[in-house]
PDB file of C-alpha atoms in Angstrom:
ATOM      1  CA  UNK A 633      72.257  85.218 -90.648  1.00  0.00           C
ATOM      2  CA  UNK A 634      69.095  85.209 -92.653  1.00  0.00           C
ATOM      3  CA  UNK A 635      66.105  84.359 -90.691  1.00  0.00           C
ATOM      4  CA  UNK A 636      64.365  80.959 -91.534  1.00  0.00           C
ATOM      5  CA  UNK A 637      60.849  80.357 -92.799  1.00  0.00           C
ATOM      6  CA  UNK A 638      58.891  78.291 -90.345  1.00  0.00           C
ATOM      7  CA  UNK A 639      55.136  76.926 -90.094  1.00  0.00           C
ATOM      8  CA  UNK A 640      53.695  76.896 -86.816  1.00  0.00           C
ATOM      9  CA  UNK A 641      50.646  74.937 -85.872  1.00  0.00           C
ATOM     10  CA  UNK A 642      48.296  75.276 -83.042  1.00  0.00           C
ATOM     11  CA  UNK A 643      44.448  74.115 -82.731  1.00  0.00           C
ATOM     12  CA  UNK A 644      41.129  75.404 -81.410  1.00  0.00           C
ATOM     13  CA  UNK A 645      37.891  73.983 -80.816  1.00  0.00           C
ATOM     14  CA  UNK A 646      35.825  75.507 -83.343  1.00  0.00           C
ATOM     15  CA  UNK A 647      36.050  77.342 -86.708  1.00  0.00           C
ATOM     16  CA  UNK A 648      34.776  80.717 -85.134  1.00  0.00           C
ATOM     17  CA  UNK A 649      37.928  80.579 -82.524  1.00  0.00           C
ATOM     18  CA  UNK A 650      39.963  79.884 -85.402  1.00  0.00           C
ATOM     19  CA  UNK A 651      39.117  82.654 -87.771  1.00  0.00           C
ATOM     20  CA  UNK A 652      39.251  85.062 -84.740  1.00  0.00           C
ATOM     21  CA  UNK A 653      42.769  83.761 -83.635  1.00  0.00           C
ATOM     22  CA  UNK A 654      44.285  83.997 -87.141  1.00  0.00           C
ATOM     23  CA  UNK A 655      42.791  87.290 -88.220  1.00  0.00           C
ATOM     24  CA  UNK A 656      44.379  88.779 -85.090  1.00  0.00           C
ATOM     25  CA  UNK A 657      47.622  87.170 -85.554  1.00  0.00           C
ATOM     26  CA  UNK A 658      47.507  88.508 -88.978  1.00  0.00           C
ATOM     27  CA  UNK A 659      46.300  91.818 -88.099  1.00  0.00           C
ATOM     28  CA  UNK A 660      49.655  92.270 -85.863  1.00  0.00           C
ATOM     29  CA  UNK A 661      51.750  90.833 -88.946  1.00  0.00           C
ATOM     30  CA  UNK A 662      52.869  88.061 -86.517  1.00  0.00           C
ATOM     31  CA  UNK A 663      52.521  85.715 -89.525  1.00  0.00           C
ATOM     32  CA  UNK A 664      51.770  86.416 -93.353  1.00  0.00           C
ATOM     33  CA  UNK A 665      49.162  83.545 -93.711  1.00  0.00           C
ATOM     34  CA  UNK A 666      47.019  81.051 -91.712  1.00  0.00           C
ATOM     35  CA  UNK A 667      45.388  77.777 -92.919  1.00  0.00           C
ATOM     36  CA  UNK A 668      42.435  76.521 -91.121  1.00  0.00           C
ATOM     37  CA  UNK A 669      41.350  72.821 -91.416  1.00  0.00           C
ATOM     38  CA  UNK A 670      38.782  70.851 -89.673  1.00  0.00           C
ATOM     39  CA  UNK A 671      40.414  67.727 -87.837  1.00  0.00           C
ATOM     40  CA  UNK A 672      39.439  65.057 -85.377  1.00  0.00           C
ATOM     41  CA  UNK A 673      41.893  65.184 -82.326  1.00  0.00           C
ATOM     42  CA  UNK A 674      42.540  62.081 -80.138  1.00  0.00           C
ATOM     43  CA  UNK A 675      44.857  62.688 -77.552  1.00  0.00           C
ATOM     44  CA  UNK A 676      46.058  61.493 -73.934  1.00  0.00           C
ATOM     45  CA  UNK A 677      44.732  63.708 -71.005  1.00  0.00           C
ATOM     46  CA  UNK A 678      44.810  62.756 -67.317  1.00  0.00           C
ATOM     47  CA  UNK A 679      45.517  59.217 -68.269  1.00  0.00           C
ATOM     48  CA  UNK A 680      42.051  58.995 -70.581  1.00  0.00           C
ATOM     49  CA  UNK A 681      42.033  58.912 -74.116  1.00  0.00           C
ATOM     50  CA  UNK A 682      39.930  61.772 -75.346  1.00  0.00           C
ATOM     51  CA  UNK A 683      38.418  62.324 -78.967  1.00  0.00           C
ATOM     52  CA  UNK A 684      37.306  65.658 -80.125  1.00  0.00           C
ATOM     53  CA  UNK A 685      36.467  67.803 -83.091  1.00  0.00           C
ATOM     54  CA  UNK A 686      39.180  70.389 -83.419  1.00  0.00           C
ATOM     55  CA  UNK A 687      40.397  73.054 -86.328  1.00  0.00           C
ATOM     56  CA  UNK A 688      44.101  72.955 -87.153  1.00  0.00           C
ATOM     57  CA  UNK A 689      45.852  76.404 -87.807  1.00  0.00           C
ATOM     58  CA  UNK A 690      49.288  76.495 -89.884  1.00  0.00           C
ATOM     59  CA  UNK A 691      50.765  79.899 -89.784  1.00  0.00           C
ATOM     60  CA  UNK A 692      53.614  80.788 -91.966  1.00  0.00           C
ATOM     61  CA  UNK A 693      56.097  83.276 -90.496  1.00  0.00           C
ATOM     62  CA  UNK A 694      59.773  83.455 -89.559  1.00  0.00           C
ATOM     63  CA  UNK A 695      62.009  82.422 -86.858  1.00  0.00           C
ATOM     64  CA  UNK A 696      62.687  85.973 -86.155  1.00  0.00           C
ATOM     65  CA  UNK A 697      58.938  86.831 -85.610  1.00  0.00           C
ATOM     66  CA  UNK A 698      58.102  83.607 -83.767  1.00  0.00           C
ATOM     67  CA  UNK A 699      58.989  84.999 -80.117  1.00  0.00           C
ATOM     68  CA  UNK A 700      56.241  87.500 -80.711  1.00  0.00           C
ATOM     69  CA  UNK A 701      53.963  84.958 -82.299  1.00  0.00           C
ATOM     70  CA  UNK A 702      54.363  82.649 -79.336  1.00  0.00           C
ATOM     71  CA  UNK A 703      53.737  85.544 -76.757  1.00  0.00           C
ATOM     72  CA  UNK A 704      50.665  86.565 -78.624  1.00  0.00           C
ATOM     73  CA  UNK A 705      49.293  82.919 -79.268  1.00  0.00           C
ATOM     74  CA  UNK A 706      49.514  82.212 -75.517  1.00  0.00           C
ATOM     75  CA  UNK A 707      47.633  85.562 -74.511  1.00  0.00           C
ATOM     76  CA  UNK A 708      44.861  85.145 -76.888  1.00  0.00           C
ATOM     77  CA  UNK A 709      44.497  81.290 -77.105  1.00  0.00           C
ATOM     78  CA  UNK A 710      41.427  79.886 -75.714  1.00  0.00           C
ATOM     79  CA  UNK A 711      43.062  76.757 -74.131  1.00  0.00           C
ATOM     80  CA  UNK A 712      45.126  76.697 -71.076  1.00  0.00           C
ATOM     81  CA  UNK A 713      47.733  74.427 -72.634  1.00  0.00           C
ATOM     82  CA  UNK A 714      47.378  74.945 -76.455  1.00  0.00           C
ATOM     83  CA  UNK A 715      49.503  72.940 -79.146  1.00  0.00           C
ATOM     84  CA  UNK A 716      52.372  75.519 -80.272  1.00  0.00           C
ATOM     85  CA  UNK A 717      54.941  73.933 -82.299  1.00  0.00           C
ATOM     86  CA  UNK A 718      56.539  74.387 -85.746  1.00  0.00           C
ATOM     87  CA  UNK A 719      58.529  73.144 -88.689  1.00  0.00           C
ATOM     88  CA  UNK A 720      61.235  74.726 -90.503  1.00  0.00           C
ATOM     89  CA  UNK A 721      60.566  75.419 -94.652  1.00  0.00           C
ATOM     90  CA  UNK A 722      64.038  75.197 -95.992  1.00  0.00           C
ATOM     91  CA  UNK A 723      62.390  74.752 -99.357  1.00  0.00           C
ATOM     92  CA  UNK A 724      60.749  77.680-100.665  1.00  0.00           C
ATOM     93  CA  UNK A 725      60.487  79.700-103.993  1.00  0.00           C
ATOM     94  CA  UNK A 726      62.299  83.013-103.840  1.00  0.00           C
ATOM     95  CA  UNK A 727      58.830  84.604-104.573  1.00  0.00           C
ATOM     96  CA  UNK A 728      56.945  83.238-101.845  1.00  0.00           C
ATOM     97  CA  UNK A 729      59.576  83.600 -99.281  1.00  0.00           C
ATOM     98  CA  UNK A 730      59.646  87.409-100.262  1.00  0.00           C
ATOM     99  CA  UNK A 731      55.874  87.719 -99.773  1.00  0.00           C
ATOM    100  CA  UNK A 732      55.851  86.180 -96.311  1.00  0.00           C
ATOM    101  CA  UNK A 733      58.684  88.601 -95.192  1.00  0.00           C
ATOM    102  CA  UNK A 734      56.941  91.405 -96.684  1.00  0.00           C
ATOM    103  CA  UNK A 735      54.009  90.829 -94.865  1.00  0.00           C
ATOM    104  CA  UNK A 736      55.364  90.327 -91.345  1.00  0.00           C
ATOM    105  CA  UNK A 737      57.438  93.384 -90.985  1.00  0.00           C
ATOM    106  CA  UNK A 738      56.082  95.645 -88.404  1.00  0.00           C
ATOM    107  CA  UNK A 739      54.588  98.721 -89.929  1.00  0.00           C
TER     108      UNK A 739
ATOM    109  CA  UNK B1207      71.241  64.720 -75.931  1.00  0.00           C
ATOM    110  CA  UNK B1208      67.587  65.781 -75.390  1.00  0.00           C
ATOM    111  CA  UNK B1209      65.441  63.789 -77.893  1.00  0.00           C
ATOM    112  CA  UNK B1210      63.815  65.569 -80.808  1.00  0.00           C
ATOM    113  CA  UNK B1211      60.314  66.410 -81.000  1.00  0.00           C
ATOM    114  CA  UNK B1212      58.764  64.922 -84.227  1.00  0.00           C
ATOM    115  CA  UNK B1213      55.468  64.720 -85.974  1.00  0.00           C
ATOM    116  CA  UNK B1214      55.045  61.314 -87.893  1.00  0.00           C
ATOM    117  CA  UNK B1215      52.623  60.987 -90.765  1.00  0.00           C
ATOM    118  CA  UNK B1216      50.628  58.249 -91.705  1.00  0.00           C
ATOM    119  CA  UNK B1217      47.288  57.695 -93.949  1.00  0.00           C
ATOM    120  CA  UNK B1218      44.750  54.686 -93.854  1.00  0.00           C
ATOM    121  CA  UNK B1219      41.318  54.445 -96.212  1.00  0.00           C
ATOM    122  CA  UNK B1220      38.597  55.280 -93.621  1.00  0.00           C
ATOM    123  CA  UNK B1221      37.791  57.511 -90.703  1.00  0.00           C
ATOM    124  CA  UNK B1222      36.993  54.337 -88.548  1.00  0.00           C
ATOM    125  CA  UNK B1223      40.409  52.769 -89.531  1.00  0.00           C
ATOM    126  CA  UNK B1224      42.290  56.121 -88.791  1.00  0.00           C
ATOM    127  CA  UNK B1225      40.563  55.979 -85.034  1.00  0.00           C
ATOM    128  CA  UNK B1226      41.227  52.386 -84.303  1.00  0.00           C
ATOM    129  CA  UNK B1227      44.903  53.008 -85.218  1.00  0.00           C
ATOM    130  CA  UNK B1228      45.112  56.457 -83.405  1.00  0.00           C
ATOM    131  CA  UNK B1229      43.476  55.114 -80.249  1.00  0.00           C
ATOM    132  CA  UNK B1230      46.002  52.286 -80.041  1.00  0.00           C
ATOM    133  CA  UNK B1231      49.115  54.040 -80.521  1.00  0.00           C
ATOM    134  CA  UNK B1232      48.100  56.528 -77.788  1.00  0.00           C
ATOM    135  CA  UNK B1233      47.012  54.081 -75.518  1.00  0.00           C
ATOM    136  CA  UNK B1234      50.185  52.515 -75.795  1.00  0.00           C
ATOM    137  CA  UNK B1235      51.974  55.897 -75.127  1.00  0.00           C
ATOM    138  CA  UNK B1236      54.007  56.018 -78.426  1.00  0.00           C
ATOM    139  CA  UNK B1237      52.184  59.525 -79.269  1.00  0.00           C
ATOM    140  CA  UNK B1238      50.765  61.850 -77.061  1.00  0.00           C
ATOM    141  CA  UNK B1239      48.058  62.868 -79.498  1.00  0.00           C
ATOM    142  CA  UNK B1240      46.682  61.941 -83.153  1.00  0.00           C
ATOM    143  CA  UNK B1241      45.387  64.798 -85.689  1.00  0.00           C
ATOM    144  CA  UNK B1242      42.933  62.882 -88.211  1.00  0.00           C
ATOM    145  CA  UNK B1243      41.829  64.811 -91.076  1.00  0.00           C
ATOM    146  CA  UNK B1244      39.818  63.940 -94.437  1.00  0.00           C
ATOM    147  CA  UNK B1245      42.171  64.033 -97.695  1.00  0.00           C
ATOM    148  CA  UNK B1246      42.150  62.704-101.250  1.00  0.00           C
ATOM    149  CA  UNK B1247      45.166  61.042-102.461  1.00  0.00           C
ATOM    150  CA  UNK B1248      46.383  60.951-106.075  1.00  0.00           C
ATOM    151  CA  UNK B1249      49.500  58.729-106.501  1.00  0.00           C
ATOM    152  CA  UNK B1250      51.436  56.573-108.652  1.00  0.00           C
ATOM    153  CA  UNK B1251      50.927  52.803-108.543  1.00  0.00           C
ATOM    154  CA  UNK B1252      52.350  50.190-110.791  1.00  0.00           C
ATOM    155  CA  UNK B1253      52.450  52.677-113.582  1.00  0.00           C
ATOM    156  CA  UNK B1254      49.183  54.227-113.221  1.00  0.00           C
ATOM    157  CA  UNK B1255      47.624  57.391-111.554  1.00  0.00           C
ATOM    158  CA  UNK B1256      45.301  56.302-108.704  1.00  0.00           C
ATOM    159  CA  UNK B1257      42.689  58.651-106.632  1.00  0.00           C
ATOM    160  CA  UNK B1258      41.169  57.839-103.458  1.00  0.00           C
ATOM    161  CA  UNK B1259      39.720  59.221-100.679  1.00  0.00           C
ATOM    162  CA  UNK B1260      41.909  58.721 -97.330  1.00  0.00           C
ATOM    163  CA  UNK B1261      42.446  59.842 -93.947  1.00  0.00           C
ATOM    164  CA  UNK B1262      45.782  61.433 -92.894  1.00  0.00           C
ATOM    165  CA  UNK B1263      46.815  60.864 -89.188  1.00  0.00           C
ATOM    166  CA  UNK B1264      49.351  63.387 -87.605  1.00  0.00           C
ATOM    167  CA  UNK B1265      51.159  61.746 -84.335  1.00  0.00           C
ATOM    168  CA  UNK B1266      53.255  63.806 -81.978  1.00  0.00           C
ATOM    169  CA  UNK B1267      56.248  62.104 -80.498  1.00  0.00           C
ATOM    170  CA  UNK B1268      59.733  62.170 -80.014  1.00  0.00           C
ATOM    171  CA  UNK B1269      62.966  60.736 -81.669  1.00  0.00           C
ATOM    172  CA  UNK B1270      63.489  58.195 -78.807  1.00  0.00           C
ATOM    173  CA  UNK B1271      59.938  56.788 -78.826  1.00  0.00           C
ATOM    174  CA  UNK B1272      59.951  56.697 -82.911  1.00  0.00           C
ATOM    175  CA  UNK B1273      61.287  52.862 -83.354  1.00  0.00           C
ATOM    176  CA  UNK B1274      58.690  51.586 -81.077  1.00  0.00           C
ATOM    177  CA  UNK B1275      56.119  53.505 -82.955  1.00  0.00           C
ATOM    178  CA  UNK B1276      57.297  52.785 -86.329  1.00  0.00           C
ATOM    179  CA  UNK B1277      57.139  48.825 -85.134  1.00  0.00           C
ATOM    180  CA  UNK B1278      53.825  49.167 -84.051  1.00  0.00           C
ATOM    181  CA  UNK B1279      52.337  50.963 -86.905  1.00  0.00           C
ATOM    182  CA  UNK B1280      53.784  48.313 -89.247  1.00  0.00           C
ATOM    183  CA  UNK B1281      52.217  45.635 -87.252  1.00  0.00           C
ATOM    184  CA  UNK B1282      48.945  47.450 -87.053  1.00  0.00           C
ATOM    185  CA  UNK B1283      48.579  49.195 -90.330  1.00  0.00           C
ATOM    186  CA  UNK B1284      45.932  47.979 -92.634  1.00  0.00           C
ATOM    187  CA  UNK B1285      48.150  48.572 -95.523  1.00  0.00           C
ATOM    188  CA  UNK B1286      50.989  46.465 -96.968  1.00  0.00           C
ATOM    189  CA  UNK B1287      53.044  49.372 -97.718  1.00  0.00           C
ATOM    190  CA  UNK B1288      51.973  52.331 -95.538  1.00  0.00           C
ATOM    191  CA  UNK B1289      53.131  55.902 -95.865  1.00  0.00           C
ATOM    192  CA  UNK B1290      55.227  56.348 -92.631  1.00  0.00           C
ATOM    193  CA  UNK B1291      57.368  59.620 -92.718  1.00  0.00           C
ATOM    194  CA  UNK B1292      58.086  62.719 -90.171  1.00  0.00           C
ATOM    195  CA  UNK B1293      59.206  65.989 -89.802  1.00  0.00           C
ATOM    196  CA  UNK B1294      61.197  67.602 -86.867  1.00  0.00           C
ATOM    197  CA  UNK B1295      59.375  69.908 -84.550  1.00  0.00           C
ATOM    198  CA  UNK B1296      62.294  72.300 -83.665  1.00  0.00           C
ATOM    199  CA  UNK B1297      60.003  75.091 -82.636  1.00  0.00           C
ATOM    200  CA  UNK B1298      57.817  74.340 -79.650  1.00  0.00           C
ATOM    201  CA  UNK B1299      56.363  75.949 -76.506  1.00  0.00           C
ATOM    202  CA  UNK B1300      57.903  74.864 -73.234  1.00  0.00           C
ATOM    203  CA  UNK B1301      54.669  73.641 -72.077  1.00  0.00           C
ATOM    204  CA  UNK B1302      53.857  71.682 -75.040  1.00  0.00           C
ATOM    205  CA  UNK B1303      56.962  69.944 -75.273  1.00  0.00           C
ATOM    206  CA  UNK B1304      56.526  69.078 -71.500  1.00  0.00           C
ATOM    207  CA  UNK B1305      53.015  67.659 -71.950  1.00  0.00           C
ATOM    208  CA  UNK B1306      54.173  65.613 -75.052  1.00  0.00           C
ATOM    209  CA  UNK B1307      57.182  64.032 -73.138  1.00  0.00           C
ATOM    210  CA  UNK B1308      54.836  63.510 -70.080  1.00  0.00           C
ATOM    211  CA  UNK B1309      52.313  61.348 -72.016  1.00  0.00           C
ATOM    212  CA  UNK B1310      54.765  59.214 -73.928  1.00  0.00           C
ATOM    213  CA  UNK B1311      56.706  57.780 -71.012  1.00  0.00           C
ATOM    214  CA  UNK B1312      56.260  54.280 -70.684  1.00  0.00           C
ATOM    215  CA  UNK B1313      54.036  53.748 -67.441  1.00  0.00           C
TER     216      UNK B1313
ATOM    217  CA  UNK C 828      75.291  62.570-100.863  1.00  0.00           C
ATOM    218  CA  UNK C 829      71.790  60.589-100.680  1.00  0.00           C
ATOM    219  CA  UNK C 830      68.997  63.048-101.681  1.00  0.00           C
ATOM    220  CA  UNK C 831      66.530  64.100 -98.981  1.00  0.00           C
ATOM    221  CA  UNK C 832      62.880  63.214 -99.152  1.00  0.00           C
ATOM    222  CA  UNK C 833      61.027  66.563 -98.790  1.00  0.00           C
ATOM    223  CA  UNK C 834      57.222  67.628 -98.467  1.00  0.00           C
ATOM    224  CA  UNK C 835      56.184  70.338-100.948  1.00  0.00           C
ATOM    225  CA  UNK C 836      53.114  72.191-100.324  1.00  0.00           C
ATOM    226  CA  UNK C 837      51.029  74.653-102.413  1.00  0.00           C
ATOM    227  CA  UNK C 838      47.516  75.672-102.306  1.00  0.00           C
ATOM    228  CA  UNK C 839      44.872  76.317-105.080  1.00  0.00           C
ATOM    229  CA  UNK C 840      41.250  77.871-105.304  1.00  0.00           C
ATOM    230  CA  UNK C 841      39.253  74.482-106.102  1.00  0.00           C
ATOM    231  CA  UNK C 842      39.211  70.845-105.659  1.00  0.00           C
ATOM    232  CA  UNK C 843      39.168  70.429-109.599  1.00  0.00           C
ATOM    233  CA  UNK C 844      42.296  72.719-109.665  1.00  0.00           C
ATOM    234  CA  UNK C 845      44.045  70.734-107.071  1.00  0.00           C
ATOM    235  CA  UNK C 846      43.055  67.231-109.008  1.00  0.00           C
ATOM    236  CA  UNK C 847      44.472  68.753-112.403  1.00  0.00           C
ATOM    237  CA  UNK C 848      47.680  70.014-110.875  1.00  0.00           C
ATOM    238  CA  UNK C 849      48.312  67.106-108.635  1.00  0.00           C
ATOM    239  CA  UNK C 850      47.666  64.546-111.624  1.00  0.00           C
ATOM    240  CA  UNK C 851      50.046  66.457-113.846  1.00  0.00           C
ATOM    241  CA  UNK C 852      52.694  66.534-111.749  1.00  0.00           C
ATOM    242  CA  UNK C 853      52.660  62.931-110.577  1.00  0.00           C
ATOM    243  CA  UNK C 854      52.172  61.951-114.285  1.00  0.00           C
ATOM    244  CA  UNK C 855      55.776  63.626-114.974  1.00  0.00           C
ATOM    245  CA  UNK C 856      56.865  61.783-112.045  1.00  0.00           C
ATOM    246  CA  UNK C 857      57.862  64.951-110.093  1.00  0.00           C
ATOM    247  CA  UNK C 858      56.340  63.612-107.352  1.00  0.00           C
ATOM    248  CA  UNK C 859      55.123  60.219-105.780  1.00  0.00           C
ATOM    249  CA  UNK C 860      51.962  61.195-104.414  1.00  0.00           C
ATOM    250  CA  UNK C 861      49.899  64.232-103.604  1.00  0.00           C
ATOM    251  CA  UNK C 862      47.311  64.802-100.733  1.00  0.00           C
ATOM    252  CA  UNK C 863      44.723  67.262-101.274  1.00  0.00           C
ATOM    253  CA  UNK C 864      42.620  68.826 -98.150  1.00  0.00           C
ATOM    254  CA  UNK C 865      40.010  71.365 -98.008  1.00  0.00           C
ATOM    255  CA  UNK C 866      41.144  74.517 -96.418  1.00  0.00           C
ATOM    256  CA  UNK C 867      40.213  78.056 -95.196  1.00  0.00           C
ATOM    257  CA  UNK C 868      42.920  80.565 -96.041  1.00  0.00           C
ATOM    258  CA  UNK C 869      43.283  83.850 -94.079  1.00  0.00           C
ATOM    259  CA  UNK C 870      46.108  86.092 -95.404  1.00  0.00           C
ATOM    260  CA  UNK C 871      47.561  89.514 -95.903  1.00  0.00           C
ATOM    261  CA  UNK C 872      47.108  90.979 -99.298  1.00  0.00           C
ATOM    262  CA  UNK C 873      47.878  94.682-100.371  1.00  0.00           C
ATOM    263  CA  UNK C 874      47.004  95.656 -96.587  1.00  0.00           C
ATOM    264  CA  UNK C 875      43.986  93.957 -96.228  1.00  0.00           C
ATOM    265  CA  UNK C 876      43.250  90.635 -94.331  1.00  0.00           C
ATOM    266  CA  UNK C 877      41.600  88.395 -97.034  1.00  0.00           C
ATOM    267  CA  UNK C 878      39.492  84.956 -96.374  1.00  0.00           C
ATOM    268  CA  UNK C 879      38.977  82.193 -98.877  1.00  0.00           C
ATOM    269  CA  UNK C 880      38.145  78.740 -99.242  1.00  0.00           C
ATOM    270  CA  UNK C 881      41.164  76.853-100.851  1.00  0.00           C
ATOM    271  CA  UNK C 882      42.532  73.501-101.795  1.00  0.00           C
ATOM    272  CA  UNK C 883      45.988  72.432-100.045  1.00  0.00           C
ATOM    273  CA  UNK C 884      48.294  70.035-101.911  1.00  0.00           C
ATOM    274  CA  UNK C 885      51.097  68.083-100.342  1.00  0.00           C
ATOM    275  CA  UNK C 886      53.548  66.413-102.626  1.00  0.00           C
ATOM    276  CA  UNK C 887      56.099  63.995-101.651  1.00  0.00           C
ATOM    277  CA  UNK C 888      59.277  64.183-103.531  1.00  0.00           C
ATOM    278  CA  UNK C 889      63.332  64.362-103.051  1.00  0.00           C
ATOM    279  CA  UNK C 890      65.528  67.484-102.839  1.00  0.00           C
ATOM    280  CA  UNK C 891      67.076  66.212-106.383  1.00  0.00           C
ATOM    281  CA  UNK C 892      63.850  66.320-107.989  1.00  0.00           C
ATOM    282  CA  UNK C 893      62.622  69.785-106.456  1.00  0.00           C
ATOM    283  CA  UNK C 894      64.073  72.184-108.935  1.00  0.00           C
ATOM    284  CA  UNK C 895      62.142  70.582-111.821  1.00  0.00           C
ATOM    285  CA  UNK C 896      58.900  70.179-109.755  1.00  0.00           C
ATOM    286  CA  UNK C 897      59.221  73.737-108.977  1.00  0.00           C
ATOM    287  CA  UNK C 898      59.835  75.012-112.458  1.00  0.00           C
ATOM    288  CA  UNK C 899      57.011  73.101-113.286  1.00  0.00           C
ATOM    289  CA  UNK C 900      54.521  74.138-110.694  1.00  0.00           C
ATOM    290  CA  UNK C 901      55.183  77.868-111.623  1.00  0.00           C
ATOM    291  CA  UNK C 902      54.483  76.881-115.249  1.00  0.00           C
ATOM    292  CA  UNK C 903      51.206  74.991-114.367  1.00  0.00           C
ATOM    293  CA  UNK C 904      49.871  76.941-111.340  1.00  0.00           C
ATOM    294  CA  UNK C 905      46.873  79.246-111.968  1.00  0.00           C
ATOM    295  CA  UNK C 906      47.922  81.761-109.300  1.00  0.00           C
ATOM    296  CA  UNK C 907      50.450  84.313-110.055  1.00  0.00           C
ATOM    297  CA  UNK C 908      52.309  84.287-106.765  1.00  0.00           C
ATOM    298  CA  UNK C 909      51.724  80.593-105.643  1.00  0.00           C
ATOM    299  CA  UNK C 910      52.651  79.301-102.049  1.00  0.00           C
ATOM    300  CA  UNK C 911      55.349  76.938-102.972  1.00  0.00           C
ATOM    301  CA  UNK C 912      57.540  75.706 -99.616  1.00  0.00           C
ATOM    302  CA  UNK C 913      58.435  72.567 -98.268  1.00  0.00           C
ATOM    303  CA  UNK C 914      59.821  70.629 -95.224  1.00  0.00           C
ATOM    304  CA  UNK C 915      62.513  67.890 -94.923  1.00  0.00           C
ATOM    305  CA  UNK C 916      61.204  64.504 -93.745  1.00  0.00           C
ATOM    306  CA  UNK C 917      64.290  62.981 -92.063  1.00  0.00           C
ATOM    307  CA  UNK C 918      61.876  60.263 -90.262  1.00  0.00           C
ATOM    308  CA  UNK C 919      60.797  57.678 -92.908  1.00  0.00           C
ATOM    309  CA  UNK C 920      60.309  54.042 -93.291  1.00  0.00           C
ATOM    310  CA  UNK C 921      62.752  52.161 -95.313  1.00  0.00           C
ATOM    311  CA  UNK C 922      59.955  50.951 -97.522  1.00  0.00           C
ATOM    312  CA  UNK C 923      58.283  54.123 -97.874  1.00  0.00           C
ATOM    313  CA  UNK C 924      61.427  56.088 -99.076  1.00  0.00           C
ATOM    314  CA  UNK C 925      61.960  53.220-101.558  1.00  0.00           C
ATOM    315  CA  UNK C 926      58.417  53.794-103.259  1.00  0.00           C
ATOM    316  CA  UNK C 927      58.833  57.547-103.188  1.00  0.00           C
ATOM    317  CA  UNK C 928      62.123  57.337-104.869  1.00  0.00           C
ATOM    318  CA  UNK C 929      61.129  54.086-107.530  1.00  0.00           C
ATOM    319  CA  UNK C 930      58.128  56.559-108.250  1.00  0.00           C
ATOM    320  CA  UNK C 931      59.714  59.763-109.372  1.00  0.00           C
ATOM    321  CA  UNK C 932      62.855  58.349-111.301  1.00  0.00           C
ATOM    322  CA  UNK C 933      62.559  59.710-114.997  1.00  0.00           C
ATOM    323  CA  UNK C 934      61.232  56.997-116.949  1.00  0.00           C
TER     324      UNK C 934
END
């Protein structure tokens, strides 16, 4: 069964945190790329509505590499309870799919 | 059948509109969090290509809560024909999944 | 079988490139709208970890129109190996679904 391509999302507090986390994940070939973007988060926390600047990271990887990505994200993430969720990418060009797979194979 | 975690997307014209709409949705526990980001939208409208600054909102909720979220978004949204669409989130950490579900249960 | 609504993602180097590509796609009715956002990309390339400012584009279209969208993106895209991938949008309001479909029908 061919492994699925997936996008995995997390957030951190600052751009610097996002860069450090993204580089670590890509250097370990757990994702082929990371897209960082500035966001504002509004969320429920212990009965209150909080509002904070954050940075969102989108990783592209495969369902096969996800368990290792998840474990490493949980080890490296600055938050106690980080957002870690993802979508399937059933639509993908042949070339881009190959590029992702080539860049997450363990060396 | 366990309810699915989903991400629901909409857009509004300004940051202030995005904050007001996001807070209302989260206070009513229709979504656990909202991520706001500045975008530029290019779209077809009555045969013309329009270009406008907008703010995109990503809500995290469940398929079970979606009908109420949809109804409330349609009531509160400043646009006549708002973007309301969403993706499934089949990949999610156990802890984050629990956090979302805990924060959208009706009180 | 009803065609699926999908979101298709790509990235380019600058805002101007994003605007040119997005307008061309929408004028050819291959997508109903495009959302452009500034990002920072960190990715593996020939064994090195690269870091660059980019612009991400999210197109909304249907699975039926995707083959033409893919072909045109590959023709017009400034990159040799562009990101072209997408997610399904199983959750969508009736009105927004209609708007997308109405705006991508060949004239």
